[in-house]
Tab-separated table of C-alpha atoms and ligand atoms in Angstrom:
chain	number	residue	atom	x	y	z
A	1	MET	CA	0.139	-0.129	-0.093
A	2	SER	CA	1.140	3.727	-0.066
A	3	SER	CA	0.286	7.016	0.339
A	4	HIS	CA	-1.076	10.046	-1.402
A	5	THR	CA	2.001	12.767	-2.234
A	6	LEU	CA	2.006	16.147	-1.725
A	7	ASP	CA	2.245	16.776	-5.171
A	8	GLU	CA	-0.464	14.794	-5.871
A	9	LEU	CA	-2.422	17.201	-3.600
A	10	LEU	CA	-0.715	20.598	-5.725
A	11	ALA	CA	-1.624	18.042	-8.299
A	12	ALA	CA	-5.384	18.131	-7.702
A	13	GLY	CA	-5.774	22.393	-7.049
A	14	VAL	CA	-5.248	24.068	-3.505
A	15	SER	CA	-5.353	27.337	-4.288
A	16	GLY	CA	-8.198	28.781	-1.816
A	17	ARG	CA	-8.559	25.593	-0.197
A	18	HIS	CA	-7.724	25.164	3.631
A	19	VAL	CA	-5.028	22.380	3.879
A	20	LEU	CA	-4.512	21.072	7.328
A	21	VAL	CA	-0.688	20.362	8.110
A	22	ARG	CA	0.489	18.207	10.914
A	23	SER	CA	4.063	19.637	11.337
A	24	ASP	CA	6.617	18.774	13.922
A	25	LEU	CA	7.529	22.490	15.869
A	26	ASN	CA	9.124	20.586	18.857
A	27	VAL	CA	11.793	22.672	19.516
A	28	PRO	CA	14.264	23.362	22.484
A	29	LEU	CA	13.864	26.127	24.381
A	30	ASP	CA	15.240	28.469	26.896
A	31	GLY	CA	12.219	30.981	28.042
A	32	SER	CA	10.924	31.843	24.760
A	33	THR	CA	14.195	31.473	23.099
A	34	VAL	CA	14.607	28.786	20.492
A	35	THR	CA	17.853	26.965	20.842
A	36	ASP	CA	17.888	24.368	17.785
A	37	ASP	CA	15.487	25.336	14.886
A	38	GLY	CA	15.933	22.274	13.130
A	39	ARG	CA	12.540	21.485	13.416
A	40	VAL	CA	11.294	24.706	11.731
A	41	ARG	CA	13.900	24.796	9.452
A	42	ALA	CA	12.493	21.236	8.019
A	43	SER	CA	9.085	21.750	8.211
A	44	LEU	CA	9.417	25.151	6.338
A	45	PRO	CA	9.333	23.356	2.525
A	46	VAL	CA	5.979	21.489	2.840
A	47	LEU	CA	4.511	25.297	4.320
A	48	THR	CA	6.578	27.106	1.480
A	49	LYS	CA	5.385	24.519	-1.629
A	50	LEU	CA	1.267	24.658	0.255
A	51	ALA	CA	1.506	28.570	0.746
A	52	GLU	CA	3.187	29.554	-2.872
A	53	ALA	CA	0.257	27.434	-4.477
A	54	GLY	CA	-2.515	29.402	-2.567
A	55	ALA	CA	-3.477	27.248	0.133
A	56	LYS	CA	-4.963	28.612	3.326
A	57	VAL	CA	-2.338	26.281	5.551
A	58	ILE	CA	-3.677	25.540	9.473
A	59	VAL	CA	-0.495	24.396	11.271
A	60	MET	CA	-1.576	21.343	14.221
A	61	ALA	CA	1.711	21.314	16.278
A	62	HIS	CA	2.558	20.703	19.522
A	63	LEU	CA	5.347	21.425	21.972
A	64	GLY	CA	6.619	19.330	25.364
A	65	ARG	CA	4.229	17.827	26.927
A	66	PRO	CA	1.993	20.264	28.716
A	67	LYS	CA	-0.274	17.312	29.870
A	68	GLY	CA	-4.139	18.135	28.147
A	69	THR	CA	-3.871	21.886	29.893
A	70	VAL	CA	-3.250	25.330	28.829
A	71	ASP	CA	0.543	25.819	30.475
A	72	PRO	CA	1.968	29.128	28.644
A	73	LYS	CA	5.688	27.106	29.009
A	74	TYR	CA	4.181	25.155	26.651
A	75	SER	CA	2.969	27.703	23.720
A	76	ILE	CA	3.564	27.043	20.346
A	77	ALA	CA	4.267	30.735	19.746
A	78	PRO	CA	8.129	30.978	20.252
A	79	ALA	CA	8.092	27.798	17.429
A	80	ALA	CA	5.564	29.917	15.311
A	81	ALA	CA	7.429	33.296	15.695
A	82	ARG	CA	11.075	31.365	14.440
A	83	LEU	CA	8.423	30.058	11.564
A	84	GLY	CA	8.050	33.410	10.489
A	85	GLU	CA	11.349	34.868	10.673
A	86	LEU	CA	12.046	32.005	8.248
A	87	ALA	CA	9.641	32.034	6.146
A	88	ASP	CA	8.448	34.041	2.923
A	89	PHE	CA	4.901	33.667	3.603
A	90	ASP	CA	2.520	35.221	6.536
A	91	VAL	CA	1.878	33.419	9.762
A	92	THR	CA	-0.559	33.657	12.450
A	93	VAL	CA	-0.829	32.060	15.616
A	94	ALA	CA	-4.349	31.229	17.663
A	95	SER	CA	-4.767	31.742	21.078
A	96	ASP	CA	-6.273	28.600	21.445
A	97	VAL	CA	-6.401	24.978	19.682
A	98	VAL	CA	-10.191	24.415	18.038
A	99	GLY	CA	-11.874	27.823	20.150
A	100	PRO	CA	-13.391	30.936	18.637
A	101	SER	CA	-9.525	32.371	18.122
A	102	ALA	CA	-8.519	29.045	15.764
A	103	ARG	CA	-12.318	29.394	14.452
A	104	GLU	CA	-12.185	32.860	13.360
A	105	ALA	CA	-8.566	33.100	12.455
A	106	ALA	CA	-9.272	29.824	9.950
A	107	ALA	CA	-12.365	31.236	8.055
A	108	SER	CA	-10.860	34.790	7.571
A	109	LEU	CA	-7.266	32.834	6.452
A	110	ALA	CA	-5.682	34.389	3.504
A	111	ASP	CA	-4.876	33.057	0.550
A	112	GLY	CA	-1.179	31.643	0.587
A	113	ALA	CA	-1.393	32.816	4.466
A	114	VAL	CA	-0.370	29.973	7.132
A	115	LEU	CA	-2.281	30.017	10.697
A	116	VAL	CA	-0.293	28.203	13.756
A	117	LEU	CA	-2.781	26.622	15.951
A	118	GLU	CA	-1.717	27.118	19.619
A	119	ASN	CA	-0.060	23.227	20.889
A	120	VAL	CA	-2.091	20.775	20.494
A	121	ARG	CA	-1.526	19.037	23.384
A	122	TYR	CA	-3.313	21.614	25.074
A	123	ASP	CA	-6.327	19.625	24.522
A	124	ALA	CA	-6.425	16.241	26.308
A	125	ARG	CA	-8.088	14.596	23.768
A	126	GLU	CA	-5.404	14.857	21.371
A	127	THR	CA	-3.475	11.844	23.264
A	128	SER	CA	-6.572	10.714	24.436
A	129	LYS	CA	-6.405	6.476	24.855
A	130	VAL	CA	-10.380	6.337	24.278
A	131	ASP	CA	-11.044	6.289	20.308
A	132	ALA	CA	-13.734	8.040	20.984
A	133	GLU	CA	-12.035	11.172	22.354
A	134	ARG	CA	-9.798	11.696	19.908
A	135	GLU	CA	-12.144	11.193	17.223
A	136	GLN	CA	-14.318	14.192	18.190
A	137	PHE	CA	-11.131	16.207	18.480
A	138	ALA	CA	-10.007	15.417	15.209
A	139	ARG	CA	-13.466	16.274	13.784
A	140	GLU	CA	-13.340	19.692	15.484
A	141	LEU	CA	-9.837	20.368	13.933
A	142	ALA	CA	-11.485	18.918	10.414
A	143	GLU	CA	-13.660	21.008	10.921
A	144	LEU	CA	-11.566	24.138	10.964
A	145	THR	CA	-11.364	23.728	7.191
A	146	GLY	CA	-14.801	24.056	5.794
A	147	GLU	CA	-15.619	22.723	2.966
A	148	ASN	CA	-13.099	20.619	0.416
A	149	GLY	CA	-10.654	20.333	3.390
A	150	ALA	CA	-7.516	18.209	2.744
A	151	TYR	CA	-5.012	16.847	5.292
A	152	VAL	CA	-1.137	16.934	5.039
A	153	ASN	CA	1.111	14.715	7.778
A	154	ASP	CA	4.423	16.178	7.781
A	155	ALA	CA	5.796	15.028	11.318
A	156	PHE	CA	8.037	12.135	11.216
A	157	GLY	CA	8.808	13.528	14.894
A	158	ALA	CA	4.694	12.381	16.085
A	159	VAL	CA	4.467	9.648	13.600
A	160	HIS	CA	4.698	7.161	15.951
A	161	ARG	CA	2.087	8.275	17.630
A	162	LYS	CA	-1.641	7.088	17.813
A	163	HIS	CA	-2.775	10.948	18.912
A	164	ALA	CA	-5.626	12.717	16.722
A	165	SER	CA	-4.037	15.023	14.759
A	166	VAL	CA	-1.523	12.522	13.574
A	167	TYR	CA	-3.874	9.523	13.172
A	168	ASP	CA	-7.584	9.845	13.651
A	169	ILE	CA	-7.878	13.227	11.162
A	170	ALA	CA	-6.653	11.130	8.400
A	171	ALA	CA	-9.854	9.013	8.066
A	172	LEU	CA	-12.102	12.197	8.036
A	173	LEU	CA	-10.070	14.527	5.302
A	174	PRO	CA	-8.622	13.734	2.123
A	175	SER	CA	-5.006	12.879	3.475
A	176	TYR	CA	-1.719	13.431	1.812
A	177	GLN	CA	1.705	12.419	3.283
A	178	GLY	CA	4.629	15.470	3.247
A	179	ASP	CA	7.597	15.385	2.167
A	180	LEU	CA	9.521	15.473	5.055
A	181	VAL	CA	7.598	12.081	6.293
A	182	ALA	CA	8.213	10.297	2.839
A	183	THR	CA	11.869	11.411	2.316
A	184	GLU	CA	12.402	9.933	6.483
A	185	VAL	CA	10.917	6.752	5.931
A	186	ASN	CA	12.936	6.496	2.800
A	187	VAL	CA	15.822	6.808	4.247
A	188	LEU	CA	14.891	4.177	7.101
A	189	LYS	CA	13.794	1.814	4.260
A	190	THR	CA	16.962	1.770	3.435
A	191	LEU	CA	18.649	1.638	6.295
A	192	THR	CA	16.474	-1.295	7.138
A	193	GLU	CA	15.847	-2.854	3.830
A	194	ALA	CA	19.465	-3.295	2.133
A	195	PRO	CA	21.964	-1.025	3.365
A	196	LYS	CA	25.699	-1.665	1.778
A	197	ARG	CA	28.113	-3.060	4.351
A	198	PRO	CA	29.958	-3.226	6.720
A	199	TYR	CA	26.676	-1.390	8.571
A	200	VAL	CA	27.795	-0.273	11.997
A	201	VAL	CA	25.074	1.311	14.151
A	202	VAL	CA	25.901	3.639	16.923
A	203	LEU	CA	24.030	3.632	20.234
A	204	GLY	CA	23.934	5.647	23.389
A	205	GLY	CA	22.449	8.134	25.521
A	206	SER	CA	21.135	8.115	28.905
A	207	LYS	CA	18.257	4.649	28.860
A	208	VAL	CA	19.410	1.459	27.752
A	209	SER	CA	15.304	0.489	28.292
A	210	ASP	CA	14.571	3.614	25.216
A	211	LYS	CA	16.875	1.587	23.385
A	212	LEU	CA	16.333	-1.968	23.901
A	213	ALA	CA	13.984	-3.305	21.905
A	214	VAL	CA	15.941	-1.751	18.302
A	215	ILE	CA	19.102	-4.093	19.704
A	216	ASP	CA	16.947	-6.854	19.328
A	217	ASN	CA	15.760	-6.174	15.644
A	218	LEU	CA	19.383	-4.174	15.015
A	219	LEU	CA	21.380	-7.864	15.827
A	220	GLY	CA	20.172	-9.750	12.943
A	221	LYS	CA	21.086	-6.987	10.633
A	222	ALA	CA	24.172	-4.628	11.676
A	223	ASP	CA	27.327	-6.000	11.120
A	224	HIS	CA	28.928	-3.786	13.921
A	225	LEU	CA	27.017	-2.144	17.001
A	226	LEU	CA	29.056	0.567	18.925
A	227	ILE	CA	27.459	0.987	22.387
A	228	GLY	CA	28.448	3.984	24.647
A	229	GLY	CA	26.753	6.743	26.267
A	230	GLY	CA	25.025	5.682	29.913
A	231	MET	CA	23.452	2.542	28.091
A	232	ALA	CA	27.246	1.218	28.151
A	233	PHE	CA	27.634	0.842	31.686
A	234	THR	CA	24.499	-1.512	32.000
A	235	PHE	CA	26.591	-3.443	29.242
A	236	LEU	CA	30.115	-3.591	31.333
A	237	LYS	CA	28.108	-4.138	34.577
A	238	ALA	CA	26.548	-7.422	32.858
A	239	GLN	CA	30.363	-8.384	31.456
A	240	GLY	CA	31.239	-8.211	35.432
A	241	TYR	CA	32.862	-4.895	35.924
A	242	ALA	CA	32.299	-2.755	38.535
A	243	ILE	CA	31.727	0.562	37.619
A	244	GLY	CA	30.979	2.694	40.380
A	245	GLY	CA	28.152	5.281	40.906
A	246	SER	CA	27.929	5.257	36.430
A	247	LEU	CA	24.210	4.794	35.263
A	248	LEU	CA	22.647	1.472	35.720
A	249	GLU	CA	19.823	-0.370	35.085
A	250	GLU	CA	19.622	-2.999	37.149
A	251	ASP	CA	16.717	-4.717	35.614
A	252	GLN	CA	18.070	-4.786	32.112
A	253	ILE	CA	21.626	-6.910	32.972
A	254	ASP	CA	20.040	-9.664	31.860
A	255	THR	CA	19.173	-8.557	28.940
A	256	CYS	CA	21.726	-7.457	27.844
A	257	THR	CA	23.996	-10.659	28.700
A	258	GLU	CA	21.962	-12.402	26.374
A	259	TYR	CA	22.214	-9.797	23.546
A	260	LEU	CA	25.824	-10.306	24.003
A	261	SER	CA	25.339	-13.767	23.525
A	262	ARG	CA	22.978	-13.900	20.762
A	263	ALA	CA	25.038	-11.031	19.178
A	264	LYS	CA	28.076	-13.829	19.001
A	265	GLU	CA	26.404	-16.278	17.210
A	266	LEU	CA	24.391	-14.336	14.253
A	267	GLY	CA	27.898	-12.580	13.895
A	268	CYS	CA	27.264	-9.192	15.071
A	269	ASP	CA	29.758	-7.493	17.065
A	270	ILE	CA	28.838	-5.664	19.979
A	271	ILE	CA	31.680	-2.978	21.009
A	272	VAL	CA	31.575	-1.790	24.244
A	273	PRO	CA	34.449	1.331	25.747
A	274	SER	CA	37.473	-0.450	26.732
A	275	ASP	CA	38.085	2.613	28.630
A	276	VAL	CA	35.589	5.717	30.146
A	277	VAL	CA	35.705	9.105	31.243
A	278	VAL	CA	34.871	8.937	34.737
A	279	ALA	CA	33.720	12.300	36.876
A	280	GLU	CA	34.129	12.766	41.128
A	281	LYS	CA	30.731	14.228	40.774
A	282	PHE	CA	27.971	15.072	37.953
A	283	GLY	CA	29.260	19.082	36.630
A	284	ALA	CA	31.246	21.069	34.969
A	285	ASP	CA	33.863	21.496	37.662
A	286	ALA	CA	34.078	18.187	38.603
A	287	ALA	CA	37.516	15.923	38.756
A	288	HIS	CA	37.854	13.509	35.702
A	289	GLU	CA	40.077	11.091	35.060
A	290	VAL	CA	40.210	7.876	32.037
A	291	LEU	CA	40.242	5.004	33.276
A	292	ALA	CA	40.177	1.344	31.955
A	293	ALA	CA	36.695	-0.178	31.954
A	294	ASP	CA	37.411	-2.579	34.304
A	295	LYS	CA	39.029	-0.297	36.775
A	296	ILE	CA	36.297	2.594	37.389
A	297	GLU	CA	36.429	1.961	40.668
A	298	GLU	CA	40.361	2.488	40.773
A	299	ALA	CA	40.371	7.022	40.476
A	300	SER	CA	42.538	8.517	42.661
A	301	PHE	CA	39.158	10.446	43.660
A	302	GLY	CA	37.385	6.916	45.229
A	303	SER	CA	35.161	4.032	44.565
A	304	SER	CA	32.085	5.983	43.583
A	305	GLY	CA	32.351	8.120	40.409
A	306	LEU	CA	30.640	8.031	36.843
A	307	GLY	CA	31.763	7.402	34.073
A	308	LEU	CA	30.042	10.329	31.595
A	309	ASP	CA	32.211	9.953	28.463
A	310	ILE	CA	33.842	7.285	26.394
A	311	GLY	CA	37.437	7.336	26.703
A	312	PRO	CA	39.878	8.163	24.461
A	313	LYS	CA	41.326	4.711	22.948
A	314	THR	CA	37.544	3.611	22.677
A	315	ALA	CA	36.349	6.870	20.780
A	316	GLU	CA	39.075	6.165	18.073
A	317	LEU	CA	38.059	2.725	17.944
A	318	PHE	CA	34.261	3.822	16.990
A	319	ALA	CA	35.748	5.961	14.460
A	320	SER	CA	37.941	3.177	12.917
A	321	TYR	CA	34.518	1.426	12.434
A	322	ILE	CA	33.062	4.144	11.253
A	323	THR	CA	35.488	5.468	8.828
A	324	SER	CA	35.770	2.025	7.073
A	325	ALA	CA	31.681	1.185	7.121
A	326	ASN	CA	29.299	1.692	3.959
A	327	THR	CA	26.354	2.522	6.097
A	328	VAL	CA	26.101	4.396	9.185
A	329	PHE	CA	23.279	5.131	12.360
A	330	TRP	CA	23.964	6.963	14.908
A	331	ASN	CA	21.503	7.112	18.166
A	332	GLY	CA	22.632	9.423	21.614
A	333	PRO	CA	25.040	11.009	23.103
A	334	MET	CA	28.678	9.059	23.800
A	335	GLY	CA	28.764	11.116	27.240
A	336	VAL	CA	27.226	14.069	28.348
A	337	PHE	CA	28.192	16.569	25.701
A	338	GLU	CA	26.510	19.274	27.277
A	339	ILE	CA	29.544	19.321	29.348
A	340	PRO	CA	32.588	20.539	27.717
A	341	ALA	CA	34.825	17.743	29.970
A	342	PHE	CA	32.625	14.696	28.742
A	343	ALA	CA	32.180	16.287	25.208
A	344	GLU	CA	34.918	14.671	23.559
A	345	GLY	CA	33.803	11.247	22.959
A	346	THR	CA	31.044	12.752	21.076
A	347	ARG	CA	32.697	14.794	18.821
A	348	THR	CA	35.647	12.098	17.590
A	349	VAL	CA	31.965	9.989	16.235
A	350	ALA	CA	30.842	12.637	15.252
A	351	ARG	CA	33.815	14.088	13.291
A	352	ALA	CA	34.371	10.239	12.230
A	353	LEU	CA	30.956	10.102	10.288
A	354	ALA	CA	31.105	13.921	9.199
A	355	ASP	CA	34.360	12.660	7.405
A	356	SER	CA	33.241	9.482	5.796
A	357	GLU	CA	31.295	8.789	2.543
A	358	ALA	CA	29.221	6.711	4.265
A	359	PHE	CA	25.798	6.658	3.706
A	360	SER	CA	24.551	8.130	7.112
A	361	VAL	CA	21.752	8.818	9.017
A	362	VAL	CA	22.261	11.033	12.769
A	363	GLY	CA	18.572	10.156	14.703
A	364	GLY	CA	17.483	11.161	18.085
A	365	GLY	CA	16.653	14.911	19.437
A	366	ASP	CA	19.595	14.709	21.442
A	367	SER	CA	21.520	13.384	19.201
A	368	ALA	CA	20.515	16.079	16.672
A	369	ALA	CA	21.424	18.732	18.712
A	370	ALA	CA	24.337	17.283	20.605
A	371	VAL	CA	26.263	17.533	16.413
A	372	ARG	CA	25.238	20.614	15.878
A	373	SER	CA	25.716	22.421	19.470
A	374	LEU	CA	29.788	21.118	18.491
A	375	GLY	CA	29.858	22.733	15.490
A	376	PHE	CA	28.934	20.526	12.708
A	377	ALA	CA	26.760	21.682	9.480
A	378	ASP	CA	24.118	18.962	9.122
A	379	ASP	CA	24.842	18.463	5.326
A	380	ASP	CA	27.958	16.618	6.815
A	381	PHE	CA	25.912	13.719	7.424
A	382	GLY	CA	23.246	12.472	5.131
A	383	HIS	CA	20.242	12.717	7.152
A	384	ILE	CA	19.583	13.925	10.331
A	385	SER	CA	16.437	12.228	11.387
A	386	THR	CA	13.736	14.345	12.773
A	387	GLY	CA	12.517	12.192	14.707
A	388	GLY	CA	14.334	9.840	17.236
A	389	GLY	CA	11.595	7.864	18.755
A	390	ALA	CA	10.109	7.529	14.602
A	391	SER	CA	13.131	6.554	13.750
A	392	LEU	CA	13.667	4.045	16.562
A	393	GLU	CA	10.299	2.522	16.440
A	394	TYR	CA	10.347	1.770	12.661
A	395	LEU	CA	13.775	0.185	13.034
A	396	GLU	CA	12.230	-1.837	16.098
A	397	GLY	CA	10.250	-3.297	12.837
A	398	LYS	CA	6.495	-1.629	14.532
A	399	THR	CA	4.205	-0.021	12.581
A	400	LEU	CA	4.138	3.724	12.563
A	401	PRO	CA	0.341	4.923	13.020
A	402	GLY	CA	0.343	7.985	11.252
A	403	VAL	CA	2.542	7.007	8.129
A	404	ALA	CA	-0.541	3.977	8.498
A	405	ALA	CA	-3.008	6.133	8.584
A	406	LEU	CA	-2.246	7.859	5.176
A	407	GLU	CA	-2.227	4.313	3.286
A	408	ARG	CA	-5.945	3.296	4.496
B	1	ADP	P1	18.520	11.106	21.734
B	1	ADP	O1	17.389	12.122	22.572
B	1	ADP	O2	19.477	11.468	21.335
B	1	ADP	O3	17.810	9.841	21.758
B	1	ADP	P2	18.922	10.412	24.591
B	1	ADP	O4	17.800	11.466	25.133
B	1	ADP	O5	18.914	9.008	24.718
B	1	ADP	O6	19.088	10.897	22.932
B	1	ADP	O7	20.244	11.146	25.445
B	1	ADP	C1	20.462	12.306	26.047
B	1	ADP	C2	21.165	12.061	27.218
B	1	ADP	O8	22.284	11.175	27.161
B	1	ADP	C3	22.804	13.688	27.263
B	1	ADP	O9	21.135	14.378	27.390
B	1	ADP	C4	23.372	12.584	27.474
B	1	ADP	O10	23.800	13.787	28.693
B	1	ADP	C5	23.005	11.870	28.468
B	1	ADP	N1	24.392	10.954	28.652
B	1	ADP	C6	24.977	10.803	27.637
B	1	ADP	N2	25.856	9.493	28.581
B	1	ADP	C7	26.096	9.757	29.161
B	1	ADP	C8	25.888	9.320	30.523
B	1	ADP	N3	27.797	8.092	30.234
B	1	ADP	N4	26.126	9.585	31.664
B	1	ADP	C9	24.764	10.137	32.069
B	1	ADP	N5	23.889	10.713	31.039
B	1	ADP	C10	24.891	10.371	30.055
B	2	MG	MG1	16.545	12.689	23.863
């Protein structure tokens, strides 16, 4: 099955029609300042195409997790303001989602202009587990389009959610797949169906449990699985090492052990750090030392140190695997990159990836933010995915509700 494309919608004609677009404007904020506008930029092409074709565009998007209540901290306004700065079209913002402000603004929207609705997650029905509640909310959203409306899903970062603006609404309006979703899905297809070998997967970040399912699925597919970040310590523990006060998910140790032995049978190398940067405490001014992975508790400041980055030997080894790979998928920073003393592992891996000719995909919100904050450009990499959770779920082999809904 396939879905209708944005080009099909444009060919059908959108001038004067209301088009409801689910975009991903879920950007990190510092107060009301957008600290990484990658997702706003990624949303721009589809909105521009529609505006230039004369559509009355209504954007639905979420920001953070306001949990179904109006909370100014999660207002979409800063993201919409950034969109307005980058765009060639007019952007206005409604002060509610499907209330009087949204309805009036939608009804009076000019051809070629863009209206951004307030955070769709201000309404508890958006994420409700009760089908009828989501469906009713989807109907109210669809009604904003009046006669002859259409729906475009371009929010790759949200396609793994069975939410009203992502899933239910596709049953109510003629529905189309946005270019960003199409690109992301194609990239992931390349990774799952026919990766050029050697295929190296680099996993890091903070939680093993978030990423275990993807390891399960990748064991039979990747040639080398490089494990860094906080999740590496549960693997080190599974190998019998003492890890001081490093991140540990006790209940995942057995699963890690099982993966290590299954990897051997399947001919996939799991490579865990052989050295780590151990800090006395969590903080920018913490004393820290490089230690072998089996000597974490032998730091000069005592036995309760925290492993906050992969060590230089490990980083070089990871870089050499990346250099000889033809396909690389990377999700999750190698260390606490937000603190310069623990950013080197992530930097070394990012540099190797930027220098390589391999087809490379960087997935994950923090991973994307990490490579940008370390000074790399988006085009240093084959593809920076806008959706961490969505790309992981795809690689786990799960169906993405927002993608499937367009195929009905
Ligand atoms: P992504 O969003 O790219 O999927 P995650 O959310 O899984 O990545 O993890 C990112 C976080 O992991 C970062 O904030 C980083 O500081 C943290 N992290 C990485 N390595 C460690 C470590 N060794 N100990 C604690 N936290 C870590
Ligand atoms: Mg994250």
